[in-house]
Amino acid sequence: MSTTSTPLTGVVPPLLTPLTPEGDVDLPSLERLVGHLLEGGVDGIFALGSSGEVAFWDDARREAVLEAVTGTVAGQVPVIAGVIDMQTDRVIQHVRAAERFDLDGYVVTAPFYAITGPQEIDAHFRAVAAATERPLWAYDIPVCVHAKLAPGQLLQLGRDGVITGVKDSSGDDVGFRRLAAANRAAGSPLTLLTGHEIVVDGAYLAGADGSVPGLGNVDPAGYVRMHRAARTGDWEQVRREQDRLAALFEIVFQPTDKVGPAAGVGAFKTALRELGIFSTNTMAAPMTPIEGESVDRIRAILEDTGMLEQAGAGGPADV
Amino acid sequence: MSTTSTPLTGVVPPLLTPLTPEGDVDLPSLERLVGHLLEGGVDGIFALGSSGEVAFWDDARREAVLEAVTGTVAGQVPVIAGVIDMQTDRVIQHVRAAERFDLDGYVVTAPFYAITGPQEIDAHFRAVAAATERPLWAYDIPVCVHAKLAPGQLLQLGRDGVITGVKDSSGDDVGFRRLAAANRAAGSPLTLLTGHEIVVDGAYLAGADGSVPGLGNVDPAGYVRMHRAARTGDWEQVRREQDRLAALFEIVFQPTDKVGPAAGVGAFKTALRELGIFSTNTMAAPMTPIEGESVDRIRAILEDTGMLEQAGAGGPADV
Amino acid sequence: MSTTSTPLTGVVPPLLTPLTPEGDVDLPSLERLVGHLLEGGVDGIFALGSSGEVAFWDDARREAVLEAVTGTVAGQVPVIAGVIDMQTDRVIQHVRAAERFDLDGYVVTAPFYAITGPQEIDAHFRAVAAATERPLWAYDIPVCVHAKLAPGQLLQLGRDGVITGVKDSSGDDVGFRRLAAANRAAGSPLTLLTGHEIVVDGAYLAGADGSVPGLGNVDPAGYVRMHRAARTGDWEQVRREQDRLAALFEIVFQPTDKVGPAAGVGAFKTALRELGIFSTNTMAAPMTPIEGESVDRIRAILEDTGMLEQAGAGGPADV
Amino acid sequence: MSTTSTPLTGVVPPLLTPLTPEGDVDLPSLERLVGHLLEGGVDGIFALGSSGEVAFWDDARREAVLEAVTGTVAGQVPVIAGVIDMQTDRVIQHVRAAERFDLDGYVVTAPFYAITGPQEIDAHFRAVAAATERPLWAYDIPVCVHAKLAPGQLLQLGRDGVITGVKDSSGDDVGFRRLAAANRAAGSPLTLLTGHEIVVDGAYLAGADGSVPGLGNVDPAGYVRMHRAARTGDWEQVRREQDRLAALFEIVFQPTDKVGPAAGVGAFKTALRELGIFSTNTMAAPMTPIEGESVDRIRAILEDTGMLEQAGAGGPADV
């Protein structure tokens, strides 16, 4: 097992789940994607996140994804897995089903569907932590669960050893900076990763330890270069990479007739198909794939940002 | 099987799930609750709804609840069941697990967690309908799924035979009236039930065919009397019952330190314990039961509204 | 001055402000509108409300409207006036400017733009009340001010003599019923009017003392008949009128390219022009009037609901 | 007049309005505040913004503030002024009243209270621009006006010469980066200033031309140092300043019994009183000043961040 005693930091893309035209996991595409990420130099992989379409899978599919991912990664980098469900009992059930895989931690959201308050959120994380020896990451994603995890609560969970880190997809950069500052003042019990693809540079300045960029499936090398530049304090390089990645991120705004993951994850899948890594851009039902002129516009952005060229030269390379 | 060719209308309480102190389904309490509802004259029972804490149960618990409920009801009234989950595949999985039970239909929400739009919502309901012969009810509950089902879309799904009715918990009385009017103009393809306990009278004026009141677990006879009065056009009686039930509903506002079902369902469970029907007011984890002065205030409201007296006389009776 | 010692109840339409093509107050149209309302039997008139486009007027225009309205009504029914502005000082300034007109009260919202809490809202209403001898109405309109007035706070303000009543445009029918019940239990210090045109019948059941329907500009007689039927307990008549008015209200959903008052107030103005009461359907800048097929659809609804026929026969008549 | 042909960039604090205990403008405190800002090296001053409590002032007070501010600044740096009101006519009225003062531009929000859409927002900005020769700034502040200005719309208004820049207080860092990138690609027709005090560093990386920090009233020199460091590419210095300013910003979270400007602006005023610059921390009605232990906690933060020491030494100095 690849579990390391050092905390997971750096670039940890939320792995997309390539599908066959029939909607099954497309293993050859998955192998190409994992190869693409490892070649790009990522520090870890986050399976079964929102970008992995976890919300759309039944239990058997979740297991199939974990089996395929851990088998393909084969311990080359740490893998953490989302155990995302409505409330505590189902989350713990997902943890139990995942224990047999080579995983370095679980990613847990606040409970959702039924409204809960801070007391229930606290009890939820503690109950899940009690069900496993592996580290937990709190996933702060109010756009999906409609509750914001308070900085003070996250820090307390970190101090108590309940969670090891936070994946912040809250869109609240002010809250993130306050969390980062409070975490530092407390001796950094938490590792902080940002999920917002085009403001990772600002998150690094604020104190992020890494990023979980959905767009990192498309251009892992770019995020890795940005991370290394941030570590060495080369902020002009950080900014240059971020600006280029922000230009690439415009692909998610092209499918104007779609919302949510049908637009965002759909754009990533479409890009990976255009780059020759995915065989299809099929989405989990009830979503449908991006088609028509939206694909053309995505392809044009790939060209403008130099992605197609890299792929044509036999895969992404350092620019 | 009790499936009837006539549409289910009238009072269909969303059944609470009584728990033992250890958190298992409390069968004796469940039997008393079902007896209480049937004695009150309800027209059907809705199992595994939000009030049944469906969000908190794993698959095994859901099956246990359906087994216990259908066994106890034993065909005396129709039972419909919530098959509530994040996205299409899991909902269909719940349908398949429920097919062996004596059920008269399934209740389905819009997809949640991952953001979806009208196209995905449409595909979602059609895919679930294709997976069963039993009728589907659309459950409009934006407070949980954060999407409002549009009247036009519901009506189209009704005309196409995808759904048989709507359980409206949207809190949008203007939208409900527009839906009711459009439904009537289209020949009433949909049966419309309201889930808002204290404005059922207005919903009846607007055109509701019945109600799904969580508070109906506590006072089923009151809702049945209100329904019958509405059917015979005795609106003064309707209002009198509604006003009394509104006074009783104040129990959900007593636990000031709780939110969501921990407050609302918790108050119903506490009331049923005080009435001698439940053995405990235990809630599903991560929620905790109502305690202390909140219980006293709930008890005082039960007294003021004549509920304790009825219970003391050997169970609820017509007043 | 027409101030009466009895509270204002019944039908109190929020008066539209007819404009000339150049955007000035159109006095002949205003006189026809007031005549239309008085002929319809309304119990009062609410000038400078949201439907009167108050948000769009500078101080001089507000005064011109009050001058024109009070001059035209000439004490035949009570007139209350909106003194709506961002925070306390400006509201008091509007009160001072309005004191010279024959008005029976002022309508005040919670403060807006700058976020305030319950303490500031309380101080706001008390400061405005201290600035005038005339009665104040609290205008609960979260869609505009983004704060909901809590039932308990409204009741306390009523008990303390700060406000005489509430115009509820909150869209929260559960909250309205709770307010109505608490008000009755407290000896009815507050008069409660609802602003939701198509669920007035339910509000009457809940305990409303009247309505402030924007649509009442178009069909005042319909709302007056509904009110009288509610007072005599003829609920079938109430429902019949409400259903017809709800069908008429569909005019506001026809301009699919507009939102807010440009759609709603714009539809009322367009209808009044088609009925021969307004000369134009001009809106306050930056809004533009409804044009094209939307007008045709509005006209068709007027026909379907019998409004054009009435107008053709020389004005609205009892049907 | 100090109007310059070069665009206003850099640090432009939104000027607080010091009040006497009776609630009048406190001229000596205002002079000290302006001196404090100029000594700190600010590039401009924004009068009558949200932090200036503009929402709470009547027209006479607004004029008094502009008179006092422009008189005190006396052309040493550019002054821009908020002309914030509900809809177009009133905004233009504020512009007209302000034309006699030595101002370098006006700051305009989207219309509010009445809901408007993109068409009305566009017409609004164009109508205000047509009323003056002076430059307009779009103020993107959804927390107050409940509409987000779309990047594409802002850019079009910039290209058409309607607005000269944007003050972004949207809290949407992803949107800000997209706006900055699109602006650069279009030849930078817009000057972009951020209003979020503790993530200014990230905004600089994204492409901000300056900041409008409310906290800049308290520590203008810190924001000026950060701006200069960003201009010279000394990002470690940028970060150091931002981290210290973020620690200082914690003062706004101390008054736990207050919300909105009563907490935020109230904390700034309290800090300035503790620093000897303001005579009182009086707030505009209906707000009340911060008192008790909250003041102690604010003072402790001023001590911890070295602010009191600077003040004790005769005013802020470079650290």
PDB file of N, CA and C in Angstrom, chain B residues 171-175 177-178 184 196 198-199 201-202 204-207 233 235-236 238-239 242-243 246 249-250 253, chain C residues 171-175 177-178 184 196 198-199 201-202 204-207 233 235-236 238-239 242-243 246 249-250 253:
ATOM      1  N   GLY B 171     -43.393  25.174  -1.263  1.00  0.00           N
ATOM      2  CA  GLY B 171     -43.569  26.447  -0.570  1.00  0.00           C
ATOM      3  C   GLY B 171     -43.956  27.578  -1.508  1.00  0.00           C
ATOM      4  N   ASP B 172     -44.290  27.249  -2.736  1.00  0.00           N
ATOM      5  CA  ASP B 172     -44.627  28.262  -3.745  1.00  0.00           C
ATOM      6  C   ASP B 172     -46.114  28.142  -4.061  1.00  0.00           C
ATOM      7  N   ASP B 173     -46.925  28.841  -3.276  1.00  0.00           N
ATOM      8  CA  ASP B 173     -48.369  28.688  -3.431  1.00  0.00           C
ATOM      9  C   ASP B 173     -48.881  29.294  -4.741  1.00  0.00           C
ATOM     10  N   VAL B 174     -48.191  30.311  -5.232  1.00  0.00           N
ATOM     11  CA  VAL B 174     -48.565  30.869  -6.534  1.00  0.00           C
ATOM     12  C   VAL B 174     -48.320  29.835  -7.639  1.00  0.00           C
ATOM     13  N   GLY B 175     -47.169  29.206  -7.607  1.00  0.00           N
ATOM     14  CA  GLY B 175     -46.875  28.161  -8.589  1.00  0.00           C
ATOM     15  C   GLY B 175     -47.851  26.994  -8.496  1.00  0.00           C
ATOM     16  N   ARG B 177     -50.992  27.075  -7.508  1.00  0.00           N
ATOM     17  CA  ARG B 177     -52.290  27.423  -8.102  1.00  0.00           C
ATOM     18  C   ARG B 177     -52.216  27.399  -9.627  1.00  0.00           C
ATOM     19  N   ARG B 178     -51.108  27.893 -10.171  1.00  0.00           N
ATOM     20  CA  ARG B 178     -50.966  27.869 -11.630  1.00  0.00           C
ATOM     21  C   ARG B 178     -50.926  26.430 -12.134  1.00  0.00           C
ATOM     22  N   ARG B 184     -56.195  21.303 -14.526  1.00  0.00           N
ATOM     23  CA  ARG B 184     -57.640  21.210 -14.783  1.00  0.00           C
ATOM     24  C   ARG B 184     -57.935  21.460 -16.256  1.00  0.00           C
ATOM     25  N   HIS B 196     -47.668  20.960   2.695  1.00  0.00           N
ATOM     26  CA  HIS B 196     -47.511  22.032   3.682  1.00  0.00           C
ATOM     27  C   HIS B 196     -48.629  21.998   4.713  1.00  0.00           C
ATOM     28  N   ILE B 198     -49.851  23.533   7.235  1.00  0.00           N
ATOM     29  CA  ILE B 198     -50.725  24.542   7.831  1.00  0.00           C
ATOM     30  C   ILE B 198     -51.386  25.444   6.795  1.00  0.00           C
ATOM     31  N   VAL B 199     -51.229  25.130   5.529  1.00  0.00           N
ATOM     32  CA  VAL B 199     -51.958  25.867   4.496  1.00  0.00           C
ATOM     33  C   VAL B 199     -52.657  24.892   3.554  1.00  0.00           C
ATOM     34  N   ASP B 201     -55.721  24.117   3.662  1.00  0.00           N
ATOM     35  CA  ASP B 201     -57.038  24.658   3.297  1.00  0.00           C
ATOM     36  C   ASP B 201     -56.962  25.507   2.030  1.00  0.00           C
ATOM     37  N   GLY B 202     -55.958  26.373   1.974  1.00  0.00           N
ATOM     38  CA  GLY B 202     -55.776  27.181   0.774  1.00  0.00           C
ATOM     39  C   GLY B 202     -55.469  26.319  -0.441  1.00  0.00           C
ATOM     40  N   TYR B 204     -56.541  23.344  -0.947  1.00  0.00           N
ATOM     41  CA  TYR B 204     -57.818  22.734  -1.374  1.00  0.00           C
ATOM     42  C   TYR B 204     -58.607  23.717  -2.233  1.00  0.00           C
ATOM     43  N   LEU B 205     -58.657  24.987  -1.805  1.00  0.00           N
ATOM     44  CA  LEU B 205     -59.342  25.989  -2.626  1.00  0.00           C
ATOM     45  C   LEU B 205     -58.686  26.094  -4.003  1.00  0.00           C
ATOM     46  N   ALA B 206     -57.353  25.969  -4.025  1.00  0.00           N
ATOM     47  CA  ALA B 206     -56.632  26.094  -5.293  1.00  0.00           C
ATOM     48  C   ALA B 206     -56.837  24.879  -6.188  1.00  0.00           C
ATOM     49  N   GLY B 207     -57.204  23.741  -5.576  1.00  0.00           N
ATOM     50  CA  GLY B 207     -57.450  22.562  -6.392  1.00  0.00           C
ATOM     51  C   GLY B 207     -56.684  21.316  -5.994  1.00  0.00           C
ATOM     52  N   GLY B 233     -67.593  20.854   0.729  1.00  0.00           N
ATOM     53  CA  GLY B 233     -67.742  22.306   0.608  1.00  0.00           C
ATOM     54  C   GLY B 233     -68.028  23.008   1.922  1.00  0.00           C
ATOM     55  N   TRP B 235     -66.505  24.895   4.172  1.00  0.00           N
ATOM     56  CA  TRP B 235     -65.220  25.599   4.311  1.00  0.00           C
ATOM     57  C   TRP B 235     -65.004  26.170   5.696  1.00  0.00           C
ATOM     58  N   GLU B 236     -66.078  26.454   6.411  1.00  0.00           N
ATOM     59  CA  GLU B 236     -65.883  26.932   7.783  1.00  0.00           C
ATOM     60  C   GLU B 236     -65.292  25.825   8.650  1.00  0.00           C
ATOM     61  N   VAL B 238     -63.485  23.360   7.395  1.00  0.00           N
ATOM     62  CA  VAL B 238     -62.110  23.229   6.887  1.00  0.00           C
ATOM     63  C   VAL B 238     -61.198  24.196   7.658  1.00  0.00           C
ATOM     64  N   ARG B 239     -61.631  25.424   7.718  1.00  0.00           N
ATOM     65  CA  ARG B 239     -60.806  26.432   8.361  1.00  0.00           C
ATOM     66  C   ARG B 239     -60.617  26.157   9.839  1.00  0.00           C
ATOM     67  N   GLN B 242     -58.109  23.472  10.155  1.00  0.00           N
ATOM     68  CA  GLN B 242     -56.780  23.945   9.780  1.00  0.00           C
ATOM     69  C   GLN B 242     -56.190  24.840  10.863  1.00  0.00           C
ATOM     70  N   ASP B 243     -57.012  25.692  11.432  1.00  0.00           N
ATOM     71  CA  ASP B 243     -56.501  26.574  12.486  1.00  0.00           C
ATOM     72  C   ASP B 243     -56.025  25.769  13.693  1.00  0.00           C
ATOM     73  N   ALA B 246     -52.840  24.116  12.752  1.00  0.00           N
ATOM     74  CA  ALA B 246     -51.757  25.110  12.720  1.00  0.00           C
ATOM     75  C   ALA B 246     -51.249  25.382  14.131  1.00  0.00           C
ATOM     76  N   PHE B 249     -49.105  22.546  15.026  1.00  0.00           N
ATOM     77  CA  PHE B 249     -47.861  22.550  14.251  1.00  0.00           C
ATOM     78  C   PHE B 249     -46.773  23.389  14.926  1.00  0.00           C
ATOM     79  N   GLU B 250     -47.172  24.265  15.839  1.00  0.00           N
ATOM     80  CA  GLU B 250     -46.172  25.085  16.527  1.00  0.00           C
ATOM     81  C   GLU B 250     -45.142  24.235  17.283  1.00  0.00           C
ATOM     82  N   PHE B 253     -41.524  24.444  16.101  1.00  0.00           N
ATOM     83  CA  PHE B 253     -40.723  25.649  16.328  1.00  0.00           C
ATOM     84  C   PHE B 253     -40.172  25.710  17.757  1.00  0.00           C
TER      85      PHE B 253
ATOM     86  N   GLY C 171     -44.563  35.864  -0.136  1.00  0.00           N
ATOM     87  CA  GLY C 171     -44.603  34.567  -0.797  1.00  0.00           C
ATOM     88  C   GLY C 171     -44.483  33.409   0.171  1.00  0.00           C
ATOM     89  N   ASP C 172     -44.561  33.685   1.455  1.00  0.00           N
ATOM     90  CA  ASP C 172     -44.396  32.659   2.484  1.00  0.00           C
ATOM     91  C   ASP C 172     -45.749  32.429   3.149  1.00  0.00           C
ATOM     92  N   ASP C 173     -46.538  31.533   2.577  1.00  0.00           N
ATOM     93  CA  ASP C 173     -47.898  31.351   3.081  1.00  0.00           C
ATOM     94  C   ASP C 173     -47.913  30.687   4.454  1.00  0.00           C
ATOM     95  N   VAL C 174     -46.902  29.891   4.736  1.00  0.00           N
ATOM     96  CA  VAL C 174     -46.804  29.286   6.065  1.00  0.00           C
ATOM     97  C   VAL C 174     -46.555  30.385   7.103  1.00  0.00           C
ATOM     98  N   GLY C 175     -45.624  31.261   6.806  1.00  0.00           N
ATOM     99  CA  GLY C 175     -45.361  32.379   7.712  1.00  0.00           C
ATOM    100  C   GLY C 175     -46.574  33.282   7.892  1.00  0.00           C
ATOM    101  N   ARG C 177     -49.753  32.426   7.709  1.00  0.00           N
ATOM    102  CA  ARG C 177     -50.739  31.795   8.601  1.00  0.00           C
ATOM    103  C   ARG C 177     -50.306  31.890  10.052  1.00  0.00           C
ATOM    104  N   ARG C 178     -49.020  31.685  10.290  1.00  0.00           N
ATOM    105  CA  ARG C 178     -48.525  31.783  11.665  1.00  0.00           C
ATOM    106  C   ARG C 178     -48.713  33.206  12.196  1.00  0.00           C
ATOM    107  N   ARG C 184     -54.323  37.013  15.970  1.00  0.00           N
ATOM    108  CA  ARG C 184     -55.648  36.763  16.573  1.00  0.00           C
ATOM    109  C   ARG C 184     -55.501  36.493  18.061  1.00  0.00           C
ATOM    110  N   HIS C 196     -50.538  38.856  -2.801  1.00  0.00           N
ATOM    111  CA  HIS C 196     -50.370  37.813  -3.825  1.00  0.00           C
ATOM    112  C   HIS C 196     -51.688  37.558  -4.557  1.00  0.00           C
ATOM    113  N   ILE C 198     -53.084  35.707  -6.760  1.00  0.00           N
ATOM    114  CA  ILE C 198     -53.824  34.498  -7.151  1.00  0.00           C
ATOM    115  C   ILE C 198     -53.978  33.495  -6.013  1.00  0.00           C
ATOM    116  N   VAL C 199     -53.594  33.897  -4.812  1.00  0.00           N
ATOM    117  CA  VAL C 199     -53.849  33.045  -3.651  1.00  0.00           C
ATOM    118  C   VAL C 199     -54.503  33.857  -2.532  1.00  0.00           C
ATOM    119  N   ASP C 201     -57.618  33.874  -1.896  1.00  0.00           N
ATOM    120  CA  ASP C 201     -58.643  33.052  -1.236  1.00  0.00           C
ATOM    121  C   ASP C 201     -58.060  32.280  -0.052  1.00  0.00           C
ATOM    122  N   GLY C 202     -56.899  31.678  -0.260  1.00  0.00           N
ATOM    123  CA  GLY C 202     -56.240  30.971   0.838  1.00  0.00           C
ATOM    124  C   GLY C 202     -55.860  31.912   1.966  1.00  0.00           C
ATOM    125  N   TYR C 204     -57.467  34.574   2.790  1.00  0.00           N
ATOM    126  CA  TYR C 204     -58.699  34.869   3.535  1.00  0.00           C
ATOM    127  C   TYR C 204     -58.995  33.755   4.533  1.00  0.00           C
ATOM    128  N   LEU C 205     -58.843  32.501   4.095  1.00  0.00           N
ATOM    129  CA  LEU C 205     -59.050  31.389   5.026  1.00  0.00           C
ATOM    130  C   LEU C 205     -58.085  31.494   6.203  1.00  0.00           C
ATOM    131  N   ALA C 206     -56.852  31.912   5.902  1.00  0.00           N
ATOM    132  CA  ALA C 206     -55.835  31.995   6.945  1.00  0.00           C
ATOM    133  C   ALA C 206     -56.090  33.155   7.897  1.00  0.00           C
ATOM    134  N   GLY C 207     -56.857  34.149   7.432  1.00  0.00           N
ATOM    135  CA  GLY C 207     -57.161  35.255   8.328  1.00  0.00           C
ATOM    136  C   GLY C 207     -56.853  36.639   7.787  1.00  0.00           C
ATOM    137  N   GLY C 233     -68.830  34.348   3.939  1.00  0.00           N
ATOM    138  CA  GLY C 233     -68.605  32.904   4.046  1.00  0.00           C
ATOM    139  C   GLY C 233     -69.027  32.114   2.819  1.00  0.00           C
ATOM    140  N   TRP C 235     -67.678  30.581   0.208  1.00  0.00           N
ATOM    141  CA  TRP C 235     -66.352  30.193  -0.257  1.00  0.00           C
ATOM    142  C   TRP C 235     -66.350  29.646  -1.675  1.00  0.00           C
ATOM    143  N   GLU C 236     -67.462  29.117  -2.106  1.00  0.00           N
ATOM    144  CA  GLU C 236     -67.505  28.646  -3.499  1.00  0.00           C
ATOM    145  C   GLU C 236     -67.419  29.838  -4.447  1.00  0.00           C
ATOM    146  N   VAL C 238     -65.993  32.698  -3.598  1.00  0.00           N
ATOM    147  CA  VAL C 238     -64.605  33.158  -3.442  1.00  0.00           C
ATOM    148  C   VAL C 238     -63.708  32.416  -4.423  1.00  0.00           C
ATOM    149  N   ARG C 239     -63.852  31.111  -4.412  1.00  0.00           N
ATOM    150  CA  ARG C 239     -62.992  30.296  -5.259  1.00  0.00           C
ATOM    151  C   ARG C 239     -63.229  30.564  -6.730  1.00  0.00           C
ATOM    152  N   GLN C 242     -61.592  33.771  -7.581  1.00  0.00           N
ATOM    153  CA  GLN C 242     -60.133  33.636  -7.552  1.00  0.00           C
ATOM    154  C   GLN C 242     -59.631  32.868  -8.775  1.00  0.00           C
ATOM    155  N   ASP C 243     -60.349  31.830  -9.146  1.00  0.00           N
ATOM    156  CA  ASP C 243     -59.917  31.052 -10.317  1.00  0.00           C
ATOM    157  C   ASP C 243     -59.949  31.909 -11.582  1.00  0.00           C
ATOM    158  N   ALA C 246     -57.113  34.306 -11.400  1.00  0.00           N
ATOM    159  CA  ALA C 246     -55.848  33.600 -11.662  1.00  0.00           C
ATOM    160  C   ALA C 246     -55.650  33.401 -13.159  1.00  0.00           C
ATOM    161  N   PHE C 249     -54.518  36.633 -14.463  1.00  0.00           N
ATOM    162  CA  PHE C 249     -53.152  36.944 -14.015  1.00  0.00           C
ATOM    163  C   PHE C 249     -52.097  36.369 -14.954  1.00  0.00           C
ATOM    164  N   GLU C 250     -52.486  35.397 -15.762  1.00  0.00           N
ATOM    165  CA  GLU C 250     -51.518  34.809 -16.708  1.00  0.00           C
ATOM    166  C   GLU C 250     -50.934  35.862 -17.658  1.00  0.00           C
ATOM    167  N   PHE C 253     -47.203  36.541 -17.408  1.00  0.00           N
ATOM    168  CA  PHE C 253     -46.221  35.557 -17.870  1.00  0.00           C
ATOM    169  C   PHE C 253     -46.035  35.576 -19.383  1.00  0.00           C
TER     170      PHE C 253
END
